[in-house]
CSV table of C-alpha atoms and ligand atoms in Angstrom, one decimal:
chain,number,residue,atom,x,y,z
A,1,MET,CA,6.8,-1.6,-6.6
A,2,LYS,CA,9.5,1.5,-6.9
A,3,ASP,CA,11.7,-1.4,-5.4
A,4,LYS,CA,14.9,-1.8,-7.6
A,5,SER,CA,15.3,-5.9,-6.1
A,6,VAL,CA,11.6,-5.8,-7.8
A,7,ILE,CA,13.1,-4.8,-11.3
A,8,LYS,CA,15.7,-7.1,-11.0
A,9,PHE,CA,13.5,-9.9,-10.2
A,10,ILE,CA,11.8,-9.0,-13.1
A,11,GLN,CA,14.5,-8.4,-15.8
A,12,ALA,CA,16.4,-11.9,-14.5
A,13,GLN,CA,12.7,-13.9,-15.3
A,14,LEU,CA,12.0,-11.6,-18.4
A,15,ASN,CA,16.3,-13.2,-19.6
A,16,ALA,CA,15.1,-16.9,-18.4
A,17,ARG,CA,12.7,-16.5,-20.6
A,18,GLY,CA,14.8,-15.7,-23.5
A,19,LEU,CA,13.3,-11.6,-24.0
A,20,ASP,CA,16.6,-10.3,-22.9
A,21,ALA,CA,15.8,-7.6,-20.9
A,22,GLY,CA,19.7,-6.7,-20.7
A,23,THR,CA,21.8,-6.7,-16.7
A,24,ALA,CA,19.1,-7.4,-14.6
A,25,ASP,CA,20.5,-3.7,-13.2
A,26,GLY,CA,16.8,-2.5,-11.3
A,27,ILE,CA,15.9,0.1,-14.0
A,28,ILE,CA,13.1,-0.3,-16.5
A,29,GLY,CA,15.7,1.0,-19.3
A,30,PRO,CA,14.5,0.5,-22.6
A,31,LYS,CA,15.6,-3.2,-23.5
A,32,THR,CA,14.0,-4.1,-20.0
A,33,LEU,CA,10.5,-2.8,-22.4
A,34,ALA,CA,11.0,-3.9,-24.9
A,35,ALA,CA,11.5,-7.2,-23.2
A,36,LEU,CA,8.3,-7.0,-21.8
A,37,ASN,CA,6.6,-6.0,-24.6
A,38,LYS,CA,6.8,-8.9,-26.2
A,39,VAL,CA,5.1,-10.5,-23.6
A,40,GLU,CA,1.8,-11.0,-25.3
A,41,ALA,CA,-0.6,-11.5,-22.1
A,42,ILE,CA,0.5,-8.1,-21.4
A,43,PRO,CA,-1.6,-5.7,-23.0
A,44,SER,CA,0.7,-3.1,-25.0
A,45,ASP,CA,-1.1,0.3,-24.1
A,46,TRP,CA,-0.5,0.3,-20.4
A,47,SER,CA,2.2,2.2,-18.3
A,48,GLU,CA,6.0,1.0,-18.2
A,49,THR,CA,5.4,0.1,-14.2
A,50,ARG,CA,1.9,-0.9,-15.4
A,51,LYS,CA,3.6,-3.9,-17.5
A,52,ALA,CA,5.7,-4.6,-15.1
A,53,VAL,CA,3.7,-4.9,-12.8
A,54,GLY,CA,1.5,-7.1,-15.0
A,55,PHE,CA,4.1,-9.3,-15.8
A,56,VAL,CA,4.8,-10.7,-11.5
A,57,GLN,CA,1.1,-11.3,-11.6
A,58,LEU,CA,1.6,-13.5,-15.1
A,59,LEU,CA,4.3,-15.4,-13.3
A,60,ALA,CA,2.1,-15.9,-10.2
A,61,ILE,CA,-0.7,-17.2,-12.5
A,62,GLU,CA,2.0,-19.6,-14.1
A,63,ASN,CA,3.1,-20.8,-10.7
A,64,ASP,CA,-0.2,-21.7,-9.6
A,65,ILE,CA,0.3,-18.4,-7.9
A,66,ASP,CA,-3.9,-16.5,-7.0
A,67,PRO,CA,-2.3,-12.9,-7.9
A,68,GLY,CA,-6.2,-11.7,-7.8
A,69,LYS,CA,-6.5,-10.3,-11.3
A,70,LEU,CA,-3.8,-9.3,-13.7
A,71,ASP,CA,-4.1,-5.1,-13.6
A,72,GLY,CA,-0.8,-4.1,-13.5
A,73,TYR,CA,-1.7,-2.8,-10.2
A,74,TRP,CA,0.5,-3.5,-7.2
A,75,GLY,CA,-1.4,-3.9,-4.5
A,76,PRO,CA,-1.2,-5.8,-1.1
A,77,GLN,CA,-2.0,-9.2,-3.3
A,78,THR,CA,0.4,-8.8,-5.2
A,79,GLN,CA,3.1,-7.7,-2.8
A,80,PHE,CA,1.8,-11.0,-1.0
A,81,THR,CA,2.2,-13.2,-5.0
A,82,TYR,CA,5.8,-11.6,-5.7
A,83,GLU,CA,7.1,-12.9,-2.3
A,84,SER,CA,5.5,-16.3,-3.0
A,85,LEU,CA,7.5,-15.7,-6.5
A,86,VAL,CA,10.2,-15.2,-4.8
A,87,SER,CA,10.6,-17.6,-2.2
A,88,LEU,CA,9.4,-20.2,-5.1
A,89,LEU,CA,11.7,-19.4,-7.9
A,90,ILE,CA,15.1,-17.5,-6.4
A,91,GLU,CA,14.8,-19.8,-3.1
A,92,GLY,CA,13.4,-22.4,-4.4
A,93,LYS,CA,11.0,-23.0,-1.6
A,94,GLU,CA,7.3,-24.2,-1.9
A,95,ALA,CA,5.7,-21.0,-2.3
A,96,GLU,CA,3.2,-20.6,0.9
A,97,LEU,CA,0.4,-20.7,-1.2
A,98,TRP,CA,-2.8,-18.9,-0.7
A,99,ARG,CA,-5.8,-21.5,-1.2
A,100,PRO,CA,-9.3,-20.0,-1.1
A,101,GLU,CA,-10.7,-22.9,-3.0
A,102,ASP,CA,-10.5,-24.5,0.3
A,103,LEU,CA,-12.8,-22.3,2.5
A,104,PRO,CA,-16.3,-22.9,3.0
A,105,ASP,CA,-18.6,-21.5,-0.4
A,106,GLU,CA,-22.4,-21.2,2.1
A,107,ASN,CA,-24.6,-18.6,0.9
A,108,PRO,CA,-27.1,-19.4,2.3
A,109,ASN,CA,-28.5,-15.5,2.4
A,110,ASN,CA,-27.8,-15.4,-1.6
A,111,TRP,CA,-25.4,-11.8,-1.0
A,112,PRO,CA,-24.5,-10.5,-4.0
A,113,SER,CA,-21.1,-10.0,-5.6
A,114,GLN,CA,-19.4,-7.9,-5.2
A,115,LYS,CA,-18.0,-7.7,-8.9
A,116,GLN,CA,-20.8,-5.9,-10.8
A,117,GLU,CA,-21.8,-3.1,-8.8
A,118,GLU,CA,-25.6,-3.2,-10.8
A,119,ASN,CA,-26.1,-6.1,-8.5
A,120,ILE,CA,-25.0,-4.9,-5.4
A,121,ILE,CA,-27.7,-2.0,-6.2
A,122,ARG,CA,-30.4,-4.8,-7.1
A,123,PHE,CA,-30.5,-6.5,-3.5
A,124,TYR,CA,-28.8,-3.4,-1.7
A,125,GLY,CA,-30.6,0.1,-3.2
A,126,GLU,CA,-28.5,2.7,-3.6
A,127,ILE,CA,-25.6,3.7,-1.3
A,128,ALA,CA,-26.7,5.0,2.3
A,129,LYS,CA,-30.3,4.0,2.0
A,130,ASN,CA,-31.8,1.7,4.2
A,131,GLN,CA,-29.6,2.0,6.9
A,132,THR,CA,-30.8,0.7,10.0
A,133,ASN,CA,-29.4,0.3,14.1
A,134,ILE,CA,-28.4,-3.1,15.1
A,135,ASP,CA,-28.5,-3.6,18.8
A,136,LEU,CA,-25.5,-5.5,19.8
A,137,PRO,CA,-25.3,-8.2,21.8
A,138,TYR,CA,-22.2,-7.4,23.4
A,139,PRO,CA,-21.1,-4.2,23.4
A,140,HIS,CA,-18.5,-2.9,21.2
A,141,THR,CA,-15.7,0.1,21.7
A,142,LEU,CA,-14.3,1.7,19.3
A,143,ALA,CA,-11.2,1.1,18.0
A,144,TRP,CA,-9.7,5.0,17.1
A,145,GLU,CA,-11.1,6.0,20.8
A,146,LYS,CA,-10.9,3.2,22.9
A,147,SER,CA,-12.5,5.1,26.5
A,148,THR,CA,-15.7,4.9,24.0
A,149,THR,CA,-18.1,2.0,24.1
A,150,ILE,CA,-21.3,1.4,22.4
A,151,SER,CA,-23.9,-1.0,22.0
A,152,ARG,CA,-26.0,-0.3,18.6
A,153,PHE,CA,-24.4,1.3,14.6
A,154,LEU,CA,-26.4,1.2,11.9
A,155,CYS,CA,-25.6,-1.4,9.2
A,156,HIS,CA,-28.0,-2.1,5.9
A,157,GLU,CA,-31.2,-3.5,6.8
A,158,ARG,CA,-31.5,-6.7,4.7
A,159,VAL,CA,-28.2,-8.0,6.4
A,160,HIS,CA,-29.0,-6.8,10.0
A,161,ASP,CA,-30.1,-10.3,10.8
A,162,SER,CA,-27.6,-12.5,9.5
A,163,LEU,CA,-24.9,-9.9,11.1
A,164,LEU,CA,-27.1,-10.3,15.1
A,165,ARG,CA,-26.4,-14.2,14.2
A,166,VAL,CA,-22.8,-14.0,13.9
A,167,LEU,CA,-22.7,-12.4,17.1
A,168,ILE,CA,-24.3,-13.9,19.2
A,169,ARG,CA,-22.8,-17.2,18.2
A,170,VAL,CA,-19.4,-15.2,18.6
A,171,LEU,CA,-20.7,-14.0,22.7
A,172,ASP,CA,-22.2,-17.8,23.2
A,173,HIS,CA,-18.2,-19.1,21.4
A,174,TYR,CA,-16.2,-16.7,23.3
A,175,GLY,CA,-17.5,-15.8,26.0
A,176,MET,CA,-16.8,-12.0,27.0
A,177,HIS,CA,-13.4,-12.1,28.7
A,178,LYS,CA,-12.3,-14.1,25.3
A,179,ILE,CA,-13.8,-11.7,23.3
A,180,ARG,CA,-11.8,-8.8,24.8
A,181,ASN,CA,-8.8,-10.3,25.0
A,182,LEU,CA,-8.8,-11.2,21.5
A,183,GLY,CA,-10.1,-7.8,20.4
A,184,LEU,CA,-13.3,-9.5,18.3
A,185,ASP,CA,-15.1,-6.0,20.9
A,186,LEU,CA,-12.7,-3.6,18.5
A,187,TRP,CA,-15.1,-2.2,15.9
A,188,GLY,CA,-13.3,-0.3,12.6
A,189,GLY,CA,-16.6,1.2,11.9
A,190,CYS,CA,-19.3,-0.7,9.4
A,191,PHE,CA,-21.3,2.0,7.4
A,192,ASN,CA,-19.4,4.8,6.2
A,193,VAL,CA,-19.7,6.1,2.5
A,194,ARG,CA,-16.4,5.8,0.6
A,195,SER,CA,-14.1,4.4,-2.0
A,196,MET,CA,-12.6,0.9,-2.0
A,197,ARG,CA,-8.6,0.4,-1.5
A,198,GLY,CA,-6.7,1.9,-4.0
A,199,GLY,CA,-9.7,2.3,-6.6
A,200,LYS,CA,-12.8,4.4,-7.5
A,201,ARG,CA,-15.7,2.2,-6.7
A,202,PRO,CA,-17.0,3.0,-3.7
A,203,SER,CA,-16.4,0.3,-0.5
A,204,MET,CA,-19.3,-2.1,0.5
A,205,HIS,CA,-18.6,0.5,3.5
A,206,SER,CA,-21.3,3.1,1.6
A,207,TRP,CA,-23.6,0.0,1.8
A,208,GLY,CA,-23.3,-0.5,5.5
A,209,ILE,CA,-22.8,-4.4,4.5
A,210,ALA,CA,-18.8,-4.7,5.8
A,211,LEU,CA,-17.3,-4.0,9.1
A,212,ASP,CA,-13.9,-3.9,10.4
A,213,TYR,CA,-12.6,-5.6,13.4
A,214,TYR,CA,-9.4,-4.8,15.8
A,215,PRO,CA,-7.4,-2.8,12.8
A,216,SER,CA,-4.4,-2.1,15.2
A,217,LYS,CA,-3.5,-5.4,14.7
A,218,ASN,CA,-4.6,-6.8,11.1
A,219,LEU,CA,-3.4,-3.3,8.9
A,220,VAL,CA,-4.6,-3.5,5.1
A,221,ARG,CA,-1.2,-4.2,3.8
A,222,TRP,CA,-0.1,-7.2,6.1
A,223,GLY,CA,-1.0,-11.3,5.0
A,224,ARG,CA,-1.3,-13.8,7.1
A,225,ASP,CA,2.2,-13.8,8.7
A,226,ARG,CA,1.5,-10.6,10.3
A,227,ALA,CA,-2.3,-10.7,11.2
A,228,GLU,CA,-3.9,-11.0,14.2
A,229,PHE,CA,-7.5,-12.6,12.4
A,230,ALA,CA,-5.3,-15.0,10.4
A,231,LYS,CA,-4.7,-16.7,13.8
A,232,PRO,CA,-6.0,-20.0,14.5
A,233,ILE,CA,-7.5,-19.4,17.9
A,234,TYR,CA,-10.1,-16.8,15.6
A,235,ASN,CA,-11.0,-19.7,13.4
A,236,MET,CA,-14.7,-20.2,15.3
A,237,TRP,CA,-14.8,-15.8,14.8
A,238,TRP,CA,-14.6,-16.9,10.4
A,239,LYS,CA,-16.8,-19.9,11.0
A,240,PHE,CA,-19.5,-18.1,12.1
A,241,TRP,CA,-19.3,-15.6,9.5
A,242,GLU,CA,-18.8,-17.4,6.6
A,243,ASP,CA,-21.6,-20.0,7.9
A,244,GLU,CA,-24.1,-16.8,7.0
A,245,GLY,CA,-22.2,-16.4,3.9
A,246,TRP,CA,-20.2,-13.0,4.7
A,247,VAL,CA,-16.6,-13.1,2.9
A,248,SER,CA,-13.2,-12.2,4.9
A,249,ILE,CA,-10.8,-10.5,2.4
A,250,GLY,CA,-8.4,-11.6,4.6
A,251,ARG,CA,-9.5,-15.4,4.0
A,252,GLN,CA,-9.9,-15.5,0.4
A,253,ARG,CA,-7.2,-12.6,-0.1
A,254,ASN,CA,-4.9,-12.4,2.2
A,255,PHE,CA,-4.8,-9.2,2.9
A,256,ASP,CA,-7.4,-6.4,5.2
A,257,TRP,CA,-7.8,-9.0,7.4
A,258,MET,CA,-9.7,-6.4,9.7
A,259,HIS,CA,-13.0,-6.5,6.7
A,260,VAL,CA,-15.8,-8.7,6.4
A,261,GLN,CA,-18.8,-7.8,3.5
A,262,ALA,CA,-21.5,-9.3,3.2
A,263,ALA,CA,-20.8,-9.9,-0.5
A,264,LYS,CA,-18.9,-12.2,-2.7
A,265,LEU,CA,-16.1,-11.3,-4.4
B,301,ZN,ZN1,-13.6,-2.8,5.7
């Protein structure tokens, strides 16, 4: 968010709503800050930068673009949101809107929502407990060590059966040859105790209920313009997960396309 062009954009938009941010020079000075302080939806105790980011998120909401949440933090979803706003407000093009509501909302296994950590703990137990080995229907290759192929890995016992059904359908549909071509065997990990990206809360990986695939072609910050998994050839791959209620962050939030989890957002 250090980018001057972002600040210039914010200043121009503040000016456009009559809040007098001064000349759009790409620097948050007293006038810009005063203008940001006049925006009611932005909490007054946020830092300058957070207010500026919050304003971008607010603009998104006003323009029917989903910014994730209005929290004043510049993550991949805000980046995507910003780019959509620029094309809409500056270039006058209809932004490529992300419409997660078009996705199926199946949840046959009643996966809990990650919004409240208590929900996750109630359903799955404490972090790092209740892990079991899954014997894979097709071999996986370690994405970070391609000479190593594995036939099992640890996952949470409550996702085991569902995960197995998904991978069996993947094998039936694509076959081993295509699986390799499409990187559906390039495994980036499952059970791993760590924090969420950009946050303090534990990642869903900490419970062994999230998996990463083909990370090198689905970098966390990439949106669907670059992520391999956004291509139509992967539609069935995602259908098999979504039929079981698994959530793709890529499909729903347009970043971290490598990641799929047995928890709702
Ligand atoms: Zn992940």
